[in-house]
Amino acid sequence: MDVAQKKMSTTFLQKRMRLDSSVYRRTFRLDTERTQSVLFVVGELLEGNLNKSAPPNSKFFSVKCTSNVQFNINPHMPQETDPLSPMPLHENSVLLITMGQASQFENDSKLSVKYYGENNEDLGKAVIHLTAVEISLDVDADRDGHVERNNPNKGSWAWGPNGHGAILLVNCDSERTYGKIMDSEEKGISRISDLKDMSIMVLRTKGPAKLPQGYKLTMHISQGNAESVRVFRSRSTSGKNNTLTKLFYSAFVSDFPLVLSSEVLSQEVPYLGGIAEMNFYVEGLRFPDKDFDGLIIINLSLLEPTSPGFPETPIFTDKVMFRVAPWIMTPNTLKPIEVFICSTSDNYQFLKGMRKLVQGNGYKLKVCHEYMNRGDRWMQDELEFGYIDSPHQQFPVVLDSPRDKGLMDFPYNDLLGPDFGYVTRMAWNEVVSSLDSFGNLEVSPPVSVNGKHYPLGRIIIGVAFPTSVQGRNMTKVVQDFLWAQKVQEPIALFSDWLYVGHVDEFMTFVPAPDQKGFRLLLASPDSGYKLFRGLQRQGHGQAKLFEGQGEHEEITVNEILNDEKLQEENNYVQSCIDWNRDVLKRELGLDDDDIIDLPILFKLLEENRAVAYYPDMVNMIVLGKNLGIPKPFGPKVNGRCALEAEMCSLMEGLGLSCTFIDDFASYHKLLGEVHCGSNVRRQPFDFKWWNLEM
């Protein structure tokens, strides 16, 4: 290389150092006693102290290299300096070396440093043979569904539409339809189709046919991440990223050996030589939780041999970061896909009404028969539907409650399958109460609160009153799971005043055609008494509730209004609902205009806990603009139930249609209603959770 080329090389290196402060700097030692072979990773900067390596009495030095090596001296030598001529050696003289492209052959580049004494006599020479390789471990850090090359943000996570960081799904579905086991619990990859649930990570290399003797690549994870992730690799390679479509037709399960797991924290991976890519498939094993923030780091290191008998040392490390996708609930305002109900020996009327509502509006209906439900009719209480999402894959995931009654096997045995995931939280050291049933788990539509937007809504749970020391609570293990998902920040309401204790007994959400997009419906004893007093003033005091349900059930409007104890009980209930009303207004950013009060009375049972006096109309199923509402059997005026008429009047203004379903004997008398006995799987949000501003 001539002087002019050297000056251009030096200028290039100086600019590169000034512009890119993130360049990986690696220390190396010059040796005048032996020729060195150094493996260089393109993109890094070798940094050697010239004075420390110099022979005794050295005063000057010169540098010579082949054309594909660039170097600089720090402190910077003047541009007019000829690097081939002896230069003064200072105590802090540092040689900086870089290479712009990978080598075609081993040791195809060379650099030498010659040292001189006071009178320019030769004192020694350090010779380095250099082999350059390109190495990058790549992921979909920009979240567009493609694995880009060496994204500068691949090793970190940032929320928001301008954020970055790769996404990992928990592989909680099952490719099996018989003898089911979650894919994350399989020992390996059981079906090639399972790969689509994993995130692709690509090792890209370029360089000579093989690494110099003793060098090797290893992939490794920390002990802390070991229970949360597994990594498989593809034996096949190509110059371009393999697609899943090709793999489905050309690969076998044995072509994807396990690389990293809880038992294998570090493993050597092949260096293929030339220009090559190797696909790795990263599998999430657990959701974010109290003891896991959802972040996973995978490292790739290049190891250099040392003296015989000693372990290799890392000379270069690349890392990528994944965030495990959260479990996301779906509110009533999202489009229904499929409705689930149970068939029992005594719920024919309920089934008849639900079939007409669901199938008549074009939705799928799944009936769980008695051989599976074992007499347990409370479909809402056993499970909650949600989903997980990434740029490359999305599928529904059912959250199984810890209540474990007759329906306990249904979520796993009937729902778990290909592209349908399953997750549960077992309360091993906690008492499971009625508050752990998922009628006590709801989610709001998207809301904005004091300038903060919740585009995926907020989870709502019921707990004991803050001052209660004997109250029931949702188990901590379930609450911890819900909080750890982050994207639907939970709200805790007071529901322990109810005998069953579920938030769906006094509230629900329905869609609205305006900008708000929804209304909150609240049970209101005050509204119930107002309606009944109005009927009394209109001369309908003798109109009967529960007509047709047996004489022992029937009661007149006058008798209800004359029952002072019932009035006192409902005053207490109203105060409990008002507490929750204030919490919901504050936490969801609601005004009174966003809330509709429904005329519903309650009565108190043992321990002064409340149940609905007549079928609880707020405990409904929402299917688009069609509502399936418990038939209240209220007092009739001019042949029409006054409670039904009031409900229709309140909902018609929102463009909603009311269908009243007879659940009196088979659900209401057992302290539940339509919502308790049904469940709905809905379409996911269009909004992508990773675009949240956190």
XYZ file of C-alpha atoms in Angstrom:
694
model
C 0.000 0.000 0.000
C 1.424 3.402 -0.978
C 1.492 6.518 1.186
C -1.558 8.102 -0.481
C -3.599 4.953 0.133
C -2.385 4.874 3.719
C -3.533 8.427 4.296
C -6.948 7.629 2.808
C -7.175 4.555 5.043
C -6.231 6.567 8.104
C -8.766 9.296 7.308
C -11.503 6.681 6.801
C -10.752 5.063 10.153
C -10.688 8.384 11.993
C -14.077 9.347 10.567
C -15.510 5.967 11.439
C -14.381 6.259 15.032
C -15.814 9.752 15.371
C -19.162 8.830 13.812
C -19.736 5.505 15.529
C -19.092 5.527 19.238
C -20.792 2.130 19.538
C -18.012 0.296 17.680
C -17.001 -2.756 19.663
C -13.388 -2.185 20.821
C -11.313 -5.266 21.542
C -7.938 -5.225 23.226
C -5.098 -7.287 21.748
C -1.387 -7.603 22.546
C 1.444 -7.242 20.041
C 4.219 -9.814 20.327
C 7.698 -9.336 18.874
C 8.753 -12.864 19.879
C 6.360 -14.785 17.615
C 4.070 -14.347 14.638
C 0.440 -14.014 15.729
C -2.729 -15.193 14.034
C -5.734 -13.051 14.949
C -9.370 -13.643 14.041
C -11.093 -10.336 13.392
C -14.879 -9.762 13.371
C -15.920 -7.161 10.823
C -17.408 -4.186 12.610
C -15.130 -4.275 15.628
C -11.970 -2.325 16.371
C -8.727 -3.948 17.533
C -6.875 -1.795 20.041
C -3.243 -2.515 21.003
C -0.910 -0.469 23.220
C 2.278 0.024 21.189
C 4.455 1.087 24.100
C 3.598 -1.861 26.328
C 4.526 -4.295 23.575
C 7.719 -2.517 22.546
C 11.185 -4.001 23.199
C 13.320 -2.148 25.788
C 14.818 1.190 24.646
C 12.324 1.570 21.786
C 11.893 5.202 20.694
C 10.238 4.920 17.277
C 7.985 2.574 15.332
C 6.508 2.106 11.857
C 3.450 0.200 10.616
C 2.944 -1.734 7.416
C -0.165 -3.692 6.287
C -1.905 -5.276 3.321
C -4.553 -3.427 1.351
C -7.706 -4.651 3.134
C -6.470 -3.616 6.582
C -6.988 -0.085 7.913
C -5.240 1.338 10.935
C -4.784 4.525 12.895
C -2.532 5.704 15.683
C -3.984 7.303 18.781
C -3.120 10.084 19.567
C -3.831 10.763 15.919
C -0.752 11.103 13.752
C -0.698 14.145 11.435
C -2.127 13.438 7.988
C 1.201 14.297 6.316
C 2.965 11.585 8.318
C 4.207 8.643 6.293
C 3.208 5.523 8.312
C 6.067 3.623 6.687
C 8.544 6.044 8.208
C 9.565 5.770 11.862
C 7.253 7.717 14.193
C 7.926 8.749 17.787
C 6.749 6.195 20.356
C 4.811 7.690 23.266
C 3.739 6.106 26.537
C 0.100 6.090 25.447
C 0.532 5.295 21.750
C -2.305 2.985 20.691
C -2.681 1.115 17.411
C -6.271 0.845 16.117
C -6.999 -1.768 13.456
C -10.137 -2.482 11.467
C -11.086 -4.418 8.331
C -13.943 -3.566 6.023
C -14.837 -6.998 4.637
C -14.572 -10.697 5.336
C -11.571 -12.774 4.260
C -11.779 -15.340 1.505
C -9.002 -17.412 2.994
C -7.496 -17.945 6.403
C -4.654 -15.512 7.269
C -5.036 -13.651 3.968
C -4.223 -10.271 5.543
C -1.180 -9.033 7.391
C 0.005 -6.154 9.565
C 3.452 -5.596 11.056
C 4.871 -3.118 13.556
C 8.600 -2.449 13.537
C 10.363 -0.871 16.531
C 13.510 1.305 16.417
C 16.026 2.624 18.928
C 17.428 6.128 19.473
C 19.519 5.917 16.307
C 16.824 4.182 14.210
C 18.393 0.772 14.760
C 15.992 -2.222 14.444
C 14.933 -3.611 17.844
C 12.144 -5.991 16.908
C 9.139 -6.643 14.785
C 5.566 -7.758 15.634
C 3.791 -9.598 12.823
C 0.048 -10.297 12.801
C -1.757 -12.508 10.297
C -5.418 -11.485 10.176
C -8.525 -13.428 9.184
C -11.732 -11.391 8.992
C -15.214 -12.885 9.411
C -18.681 -11.347 9.427
C -20.925 -12.656 12.203
C -24.374 -11.463 13.201
C -27.181 -13.016 15.206
C -30.361 -11.493 13.823
C -34.026 -11.239 14.803
C -37.081 -9.303 13.713
C -36.160 -6.285 15.819
C -38.277 -3.845 13.794
C -41.378 -6.079 14.112
C -42.275 -6.238 10.431
C -42.328 -10.036 10.164
C -38.877 -10.276 8.532
C -35.481 -10.891 10.071
C -33.349 -7.966 9.012
C -29.550 -7.951 9.028
C -27.739 -6.651 12.108
C -30.366 -4.214 13.380
C -28.571 -1.902 15.855
C -31.512 -2.249 18.287
C -31.705 -6.027 18.272
C -30.265 -6.344 21.778
C -32.864 -4.202 23.569
C -36.592 -3.567 23.874
C -38.583 -0.349 23.534
C -42.373 0.030 23.532
C -44.341 2.138 21.091
C -44.913 2.515 17.340
C -41.327 3.723 16.966
C -39.994 1.144 19.387
C -37.952 -1.957 18.709
C -37.279 -5.454 19.954
C -38.221 -8.946 18.831
C -41.345 -10.761 20.050
C -41.668 -14.325 21.268
C -44.835 -16.397 21.674
C -45.393 -18.910 24.436
C -45.777 -22.157 22.515
C -48.859 -23.135 24.502
C -50.943 -24.797 21.786
C -50.745 -28.469 20.807
C -50.041 -29.894 17.382
C -51.656 -33.105 18.590
C -55.396 -33.745 18.456
C -55.155 -36.999 20.437
C -53.034 -37.633 23.505
C -52.718 -33.876 23.864
C -49.729 -32.222 25.406
C -48.770 -28.572 25.074
C -45.994 -28.082 22.528
C -43.881 -26.286 25.138
C -43.920 -29.488 27.215
C -42.825 -31.755 24.375
C -39.215 -32.924 24.531
C -38.597 -31.588 21.054
C -40.421 -30.515 17.929
C -43.252 -32.972 17.363
C -44.542 -31.550 14.071
C -42.919 -29.312 11.487
C -46.052 -27.142 11.667
C -44.994 -26.267 15.230
C -42.248 -24.028 13.831
C -44.745 -21.330 12.848
C -45.405 -20.680 16.555
C -41.734 -19.921 17.143
C -39.704 -16.830 16.358
C -36.993 -17.142 13.733
C -33.475 -16.112 14.680
C -30.809 -16.169 11.964
C -27.054 -16.658 12.329
C -25.433 -14.955 9.353
C -21.735 -15.565 8.645
C -19.289 -14.700 5.896
C -15.663 -15.655 5.717
C -13.223 -18.431 4.847
C -14.304 -22.048 4.529
C -13.459 -22.697 8.193
C -12.358 -20.821 11.266
C -8.701 -20.928 12.283
C -7.718 -23.861 14.476
C -9.321 -23.767 17.929
C -11.821 -20.968 17.329
C -15.517 -21.767 17.717
C -18.977 -20.224 17.975
C -21.202 -20.841 20.993
C -24.767 -19.816 21.769
C -25.744 -19.326 25.396
C -28.463 -18.097 27.758
C -28.453 -17.180 31.433
C -29.697 -19.418 34.212
C -32.439 -16.857 34.833
C -33.824 -17.269 31.304
C -33.377 -21.019 31.159
C -36.911 -21.895 32.339
C -38.511 -19.478 29.883
C -37.060 -20.353 26.482
C -35.803 -23.112 24.221
C -33.864 -22.778 20.986
C -33.804 -25.253 18.099
C -31.725 -25.001 14.946
C -32.171 -26.074 11.388
C -29.621 -28.455 9.930
C -30.345 -27.052 6.469
C -28.732 -23.788 5.383
C -28.834 -21.454 2.457
C -27.640 -18.120 1.160
C -31.081 -16.738 1.950
C -33.382 -17.126 4.910
C -35.320 -20.388 4.663
C -39.091 -19.966 4.619
C -41.527 -22.068 6.618
C -43.313 -22.999 3.402
C -40.184 -24.695 2.080
C -39.621 -26.411 5.401
C -43.103 -27.950 5.488
C -42.357 -29.823 2.301
C -38.712 -30.692 2.727
C -37.881 -31.135 6.409
C -38.248 -33.743 9.114
C -38.538 -33.327 12.865
C -35.023 -34.733 13.242
C -33.723 -31.827 11.184
C -34.249 -29.475 14.140
C -32.013 -30.451 17.053
C -32.331 -28.718 20.412
C -29.625 -26.119 21.046
C -30.544 -24.402 24.320
C -32.876 -25.352 27.161
C -33.056 -25.449 30.945
C -30.573 -28.356 30.847
C -28.285 -26.897 28.172
C -27.320 -23.285 28.824
C -24.465 -23.163 26.301
C -23.694 -25.106 23.146
C -21.347 -24.826 20.198
C -23.050 -24.005 16.906
C -21.580 -24.669 13.476
C -19.624 -22.130 11.491
C -20.546 -22.951 7.899
C -17.994 -20.992 5.869
C -18.429 -18.829 2.815
C -21.650 -16.799 2.754
C -24.161 -18.695 4.871
C -27.261 -18.409 7.006
C -28.527 -20.782 9.666
C -32.066 -20.593 11.041
C -32.788 -20.995 14.715
C -36.313 -21.348 16.125
C -36.927 -19.707 19.479
C -39.759 -21.048 21.627
C -41.319 -19.254 24.593
C -42.129 -21.541 27.517
C -43.862 -19.269 30.026
C -45.849 -16.074 30.196
C -44.715 -12.986 32.060
C -45.436 -13.350 35.753
C -44.434 -11.983 39.123
C -40.999 -13.600 38.888
C -40.483 -13.081 35.133
C -40.585 -9.729 33.330
C -40.944 -11.372 29.915
C -37.524 -10.286 28.609
C -35.131 -12.935 27.272
C -31.563 -12.446 26.039
C -29.779 -14.924 23.761
C -26.039 -14.544 23.243
C -23.671 -15.699 20.519
C -19.945 -15.679 21.324
C -16.818 -16.271 19.293
C -14.278 -18.108 21.445
C -10.527 -17.923 21.021
C -8.158 -20.722 22.076
C -5.565 -19.993 24.739
C -2.765 -22.233 25.980
C -3.279 -26.018 25.864
C -5.252 -27.251 28.853
C -7.004 -23.909 29.441
C -10.542 -22.968 28.386
C -11.230 -20.716 25.431
C -11.960 -17.038 26.036
C -14.621 -14.909 24.296
C -13.358 -12.294 21.875
C -16.712 -11.233 20.409
C -20.317 -11.460 21.634
C -23.507 -10.602 19.830
C -26.857 -10.610 21.618
C -30.545 -10.371 20.797
C -33.498 -9.660 23.068
C -37.041 -10.989 22.921
C -40.122 -9.956 24.866
C -42.645 -12.719 25.478
C -46.064 -11.744 24.130
C -48.651 -11.140 26.867
C -51.991 -12.889 27.216
C -54.688 -10.425 26.114
C -58.407 -10.450 27.002
C -61.139 -9.347 24.594
C -64.022 -7.031 25.636
C -67.702 -7.203 24.673
C -67.209 -4.605 21.954
C -65.132 -6.972 19.783
C -66.830 -9.159 17.189
C -67.939 -12.602 18.426
C -66.596 -15.733 16.762
C -67.989 -18.603 18.808
C -70.330 -18.988 21.802
C -69.901 -21.753 24.386
C -72.668 -23.090 26.647
C -73.375 -26.273 28.604
C -76.161 -28.790 28.211
C -77.619 -30.185 31.436
C -80.669 -32.248 32.290
C -82.704 -29.189 33.297
C -81.684 -26.301 30.999
C -83.679 -27.019 27.846
C -85.395 -23.607 27.850
C -82.050 -21.871 28.227
C -80.495 -23.892 25.398
C -83.459 -23.195 23.148
C -83.228 -19.453 23.694
C -79.449 -19.376 23.275
C -79.519 -21.409 20.055
C -82.053 -19.037 18.551
C -80.028 -15.967 19.562
C -76.583 -17.255 18.575
C -77.283 -19.182 15.411
C -79.967 -16.727 14.308
C -77.316 -14.007 14.231
C -74.789 -16.092 12.319
C -72.374 -17.070 15.088
C -70.971 -20.497 15.908
C -72.386 -22.330 18.918
C -70.432 -24.949 20.853
C -72.443 -27.029 23.319
C -70.544 -28.852 26.054
C -72.570 -31.939 26.924
C -72.980 -33.566 30.317
C -70.409 -36.282 29.753
C -67.837 -33.505 29.650
C -69.286 -30.877 32.007
C -70.338 -33.428 34.677
C -73.256 -31.255 35.726
C -71.252 -28.028 35.871
C -73.181 -25.425 33.865
C -71.101 -22.338 34.673
C -69.118 -21.939 31.460
C -68.142 -18.336 32.220
C -66.693 -19.250 35.587
C -64.375 -21.988 34.365
C -62.411 -20.109 31.713
C -61.619 -16.827 30.003
C -60.790 -16.458 26.328
C -57.881 -14.344 25.176
C -55.128 -14.475 22.587
C -51.424 -13.956 21.967
C -49.978 -12.024 19.066
C -46.714 -11.394 17.234
C -45.804 -10.067 13.775
C -45.561 -13.624 12.453
C -48.311 -15.525 14.288
C -51.463 -15.072 16.356
C -53.793 -17.561 18.018
C -56.422 -17.763 20.800
C -55.388 -18.875 24.280
C -57.819 -19.982 26.974
C -57.022 -19.080 30.591
C -58.277 -21.886 32.833
C -59.444 -20.782 36.280
C -58.322 -22.534 39.468
C -61.940 -23.320 40.490
C -61.644 -26.894 39.119
C -65.200 -28.196 39.282
C -67.102 -30.309 36.749
C -65.818 -28.331 33.757
C -62.208 -28.550 34.868
C -61.123 -30.801 31.964
C -63.007 -28.941 29.228
C -60.452 -26.181 28.473
C -57.566 -28.636 28.111
C -59.341 -31.594 26.530
C -61.674 -29.750 24.165
C -60.082 -26.381 23.435
C -56.337 -26.997 23.436
C -55.184 -27.982 19.961
C -53.368 -26.740 16.851
C -53.276 -22.927 17.004
C -55.397 -22.875 20.169
C -53.368 -22.347 23.318
C -53.927 -23.059 26.995
C -52.653 -21.480 30.193
C -53.631 -21.841 33.829
C -52.490 -20.747 37.248
C -52.693 -23.263 40.072
C -53.261 -21.964 43.592
C -51.094 -24.507 45.380
C -50.772 -22.650 48.681
C -53.904 -20.506 48.608
C -57.563 -21.091 49.373
C -59.629 -20.992 46.187
C -62.899 -19.093 46.674
C -65.815 -18.157 44.467
C -63.915 -14.973 43.573
C -61.498 -17.131 41.557
C -64.241 -18.010 39.104
C -63.952 -15.952 35.955
C -67.341 -14.322 36.144
C -65.149 -12.218 38.405
C -62.766 -11.381 35.543
C -63.794 -8.866 32.889
C -62.103 -6.326 30.637
C -63.182 -2.881 29.521
C -63.189 -1.592 25.953
C -60.371 0.829 25.024
C -60.360 3.957 27.213
C -58.372 7.128 27.821
C -57.784 8.269 31.391
C -56.153 11.591 32.254
C -54.236 11.635 28.987
C -53.155 7.994 29.181
C -54.556 5.730 26.506
C -55.432 2.073 27.061
C -56.072 0.840 23.501
C -56.555 -2.736 24.745
C -58.816 -1.772 27.628
C -58.276 -2.564 31.299
C -58.827 -5.844 33.126
C -61.403 -5.727 35.923
C -61.429 -8.088 38.907
C -63.406 -8.239 42.131
C -61.796 -8.415 45.574
C -62.646 -7.836 49.217
C -63.343 -4.345 50.515
C -60.067 -2.606 51.434
C -60.905 -2.528 55.159
C -62.050 -6.150 55.341
C -59.882 -8.641 57.198
C -62.151 -11.674 56.728
C -63.216 -11.112 53.142
C -62.675 -13.378 50.162
C -60.156 -12.449 47.495
C -59.061 -13.644 44.093
C -55.958 -15.766 44.644
C -52.673 -13.924 44.487
C -51.255 -16.266 41.858
C -54.004 -15.263 39.406
C -53.743 -11.562 40.256
C -49.956 -11.665 39.810
C -50.383 -13.247 36.374
C -52.884 -10.611 35.259
C -50.730 -7.698 36.454
C -47.601 -9.123 34.832
C -49.122 -8.967 31.331
C -48.806 -5.133 31.559
C -50.857 -4.237 28.485
C -54.310 -4.208 30.195
C -53.525 -2.704 33.597
C -56.027 -4.247 36.057
C -58.611 -2.465 38.186
C -59.758 -3.995 41.471
C -63.435 -3.547 42.366
C -65.248 -4.453 45.591
C -67.286 -7.605 44.868
C -67.120 -9.511 48.146
C -70.461 -7.904 49.170
C -72.096 -10.356 46.754
C -72.908 -13.901 47.840
C -71.292 -15.338 44.701
C -68.871 -12.416 44.507
C -68.509 -11.777 40.777
C -68.222 -8.406 39.055
C -70.497 -9.605 36.230
C -73.388 -9.574 38.724
C -73.519 -5.775 38.781
C -71.750 -4.515 35.628
C -71.104 -5.115 31.959
C -70.175 -3.200 28.804
C -72.200 -2.866 25.615
C -71.191 -1.275 22.292
C -72.344 2.247 21.409
C -72.335 3.944 17.984
C -70.721 7.192 19.153
C -67.108 8.218 19.609
C -66.933 6.600 23.056
C -67.750 3.265 21.501
C -69.395 1.734 24.560
C -71.565 2.212 27.635
C -71.043 0.822 31.099
C -74.194 -0.843 32.419
C -74.575 -0.942 36.191
C -77.184 -2.679 38.304
C -79.126 -0.047 40.249
C -81.552 -0.781 43.091
C -82.435 2.916 43.108
C -83.569 2.651 39.490
C -85.533 -0.481 40.358
C -87.406 1.220 43.171
C -88.023 4.270 41.012
C -89.613 2.075 38.343
C -91.777 0.177 40.841
C -92.947 3.387 42.561
C -93.892 4.758 39.169
C -95.951 1.633 38.475
C -97.643 1.981 41.844
C -98.571 5.609 41.183
C -99.989 4.566 37.822
C -102.284 2.071 39.567
C -100.309 -1.095 38.847
C -99.435 -1.915 42.461
C -101.121 -5.326 42.208
C -99.114 -6.356 39.159
C -97.098 -9.455 39.964
C -93.463 -10.411 39.545
C -92.586 -14.050 38.720
C -96.004 -14.678 37.218
C -96.136 -18.212 35.899
C -93.261 -19.424 38.063
C -95.534 -20.827 40.755
C -97.734 -19.133 43.343
C -95.053 -19.338 46.019
C -92.789 -17.192 43.824
C -95.290 -14.508 42.845
C -95.183 -11.162 44.604
C -96.851 -7.826 43.846
C -95.286 -4.443 43.312
C -97.022 -3.187 46.461
C -95.591 -6.025 48.548
C -92.076 -5.249 47.345
C -92.469 -1.546 48.120
C -93.902 -2.285 51.555
C -90.994 -4.554 52.527
C -88.856 -2.215 54.656
C -86.177 -4.842 55.249
C -85.784 -5.364 51.507
C -85.486 -1.595 51.070
C -82.741 -1.424 53.707
C -80.895 -4.302 52.066
C -81.009 -2.550 48.705
C -79.830 0.709 50.229
C -76.737 -1.195 51.373
C -76.331 -2.808 47.948
C -76.637 0.571 46.243
C -73.865 1.964 48.444
C -71.611 -0.954 47.417
C -72.368 -0.363 43.737
C -71.816 3.384 44.180
C -68.342 2.647 45.573
C -67.563 0.659 42.436
C -69.185 3.282 40.228
C -66.752 5.883 41.534
C -63.776 3.566 41.020
C -64.836 2.793 37.450
C -65.409 6.472 36.627
C -61.967 7.325 37.964
C -60.045 4.381 36.483
C -61.794 4.299 33.097
C -62.168 8.054 32.616
C -65.980 7.915 32.525
C -68.656 10.538 33.022
C -72.195 9.845 34.226
C -73.336 10.059 30.601
C -71.189 6.991 29.873
C -73.090 4.919 32.442
C -76.593 3.441 32.190
C -78.344 2.307 35.373
C -80.468 -0.829 35.078
C -83.462 -1.440 37.400
C -82.289 -4.454 39.401
C -83.064 -5.327 43.015
C -81.068 -7.591 45.324
C -81.686 -9.465 48.540
C -79.275 -10.469 51.274
C -78.498 -14.018 52.291
C -76.173 -15.277 54.994
C -73.323 -13.019 56.134
C -75.259 -10.109 54.566
C -74.090 -11.006 51.076
C -76.363 -10.177 48.178
C -77.961 -12.034 45.265
C -80.277 -10.727 42.557
C -83.926 -10.620 43.666
C -85.184 -11.360 40.153
C -83.148 -12.441 37.093
C -80.184 -10.080 36.907
C -80.494 -8.304 33.560
C -76.966 -6.885 33.693
C -75.632 -10.463 33.575
C -76.111 -10.690 29.804
C -74.331 -12.002 26.742
C -73.270 -9.379 24.175
C -73.150 -10.473 20.532
C -72.533 -7.385 18.432
C -75.754 -5.378 18.469
C -77.715 -8.303 19.903
C -78.051 -8.761 23.644
C -79.102 -11.998 25.309
C -80.662 -10.844 28.595
C -82.056 -12.913 31.474
C -85.848 -12.759 31.294
C -86.713 -10.829 34.480
C -90.351 -11.960 34.923
C -91.303 -8.475 36.095
C -94.750 -6.987 36.612
C -96.812 -6.795 33.446
C -98.444 -3.608 32.289
C -100.803 -3.890 29.337
C -99.519 -7.401 28.745
C -95.836 -6.450 28.633
C -93.178 -6.932 31.313
C -92.330 -3.485 32.674
C -88.704 -4.479 33.332
C -88.277 -5.736 29.778
C -89.865 -2.581 28.412
C -87.503 -0.394 30.450
C -84.499 -2.441 29.338
C -85.475 -2.185 25.675
C -86.036 1.542 26.011
C -82.549 2.026 27.480
C -80.827 -0.124 24.844
C -82.732 0.962 21.744
C -81.088 4.375 21.908
C -77.759 2.602 21.327
C -79.108 0.641 18.365
C -79.070 -2.602 20.373
C -81.626 -5.392 20.147
C -82.779 -7.196 23.302
C -83.603 -10.896 23.384
C -84.851 -12.168 26.742
C -83.822 -15.709 27.622
C -85.604 -17.805 30.236
C -82.928 -18.901 32.709
C -85.146 -18.670 35.815
C -85.217 -22.276 37.002
C -81.951 -23.567 35.551
C -79.661 -20.609 36.363
C -81.269 -17.794 38.377
C -82.484 -20.119 41.132
C -78.913 -21.466 41.317
C -77.568 -17.900 41.758
C -76.380 -17.327 38.206
C -77.660 -15.977 34.902
C -77.086 -15.951 31.135
C -73.559 -14.544 31.281
C -72.547 -17.005 34.002
C -73.725 -19.892 31.841
C -72.060 -18.823 28.590
C -68.753 -17.696 27.175
C -67.695 -15.966 23.967
C -64.525 -16.190 21.950
C -64.017 -12.932 20.077
C -61.820 -11.515 17.359
C -58.544 -9.994 18.588
C -57.900 -6.267 18.618
C -56.570 -4.666 15.446
C -54.207 -2.683 17.674
C -50.845 -4.369 18.195
C -49.829 -4.574 21.843
C -46.168 -3.757 21.178
C -47.208 -0.310 19.911
C -48.365 0.684 23.397
C -46.754 3.770 24.871
C -45.537 2.585 28.271
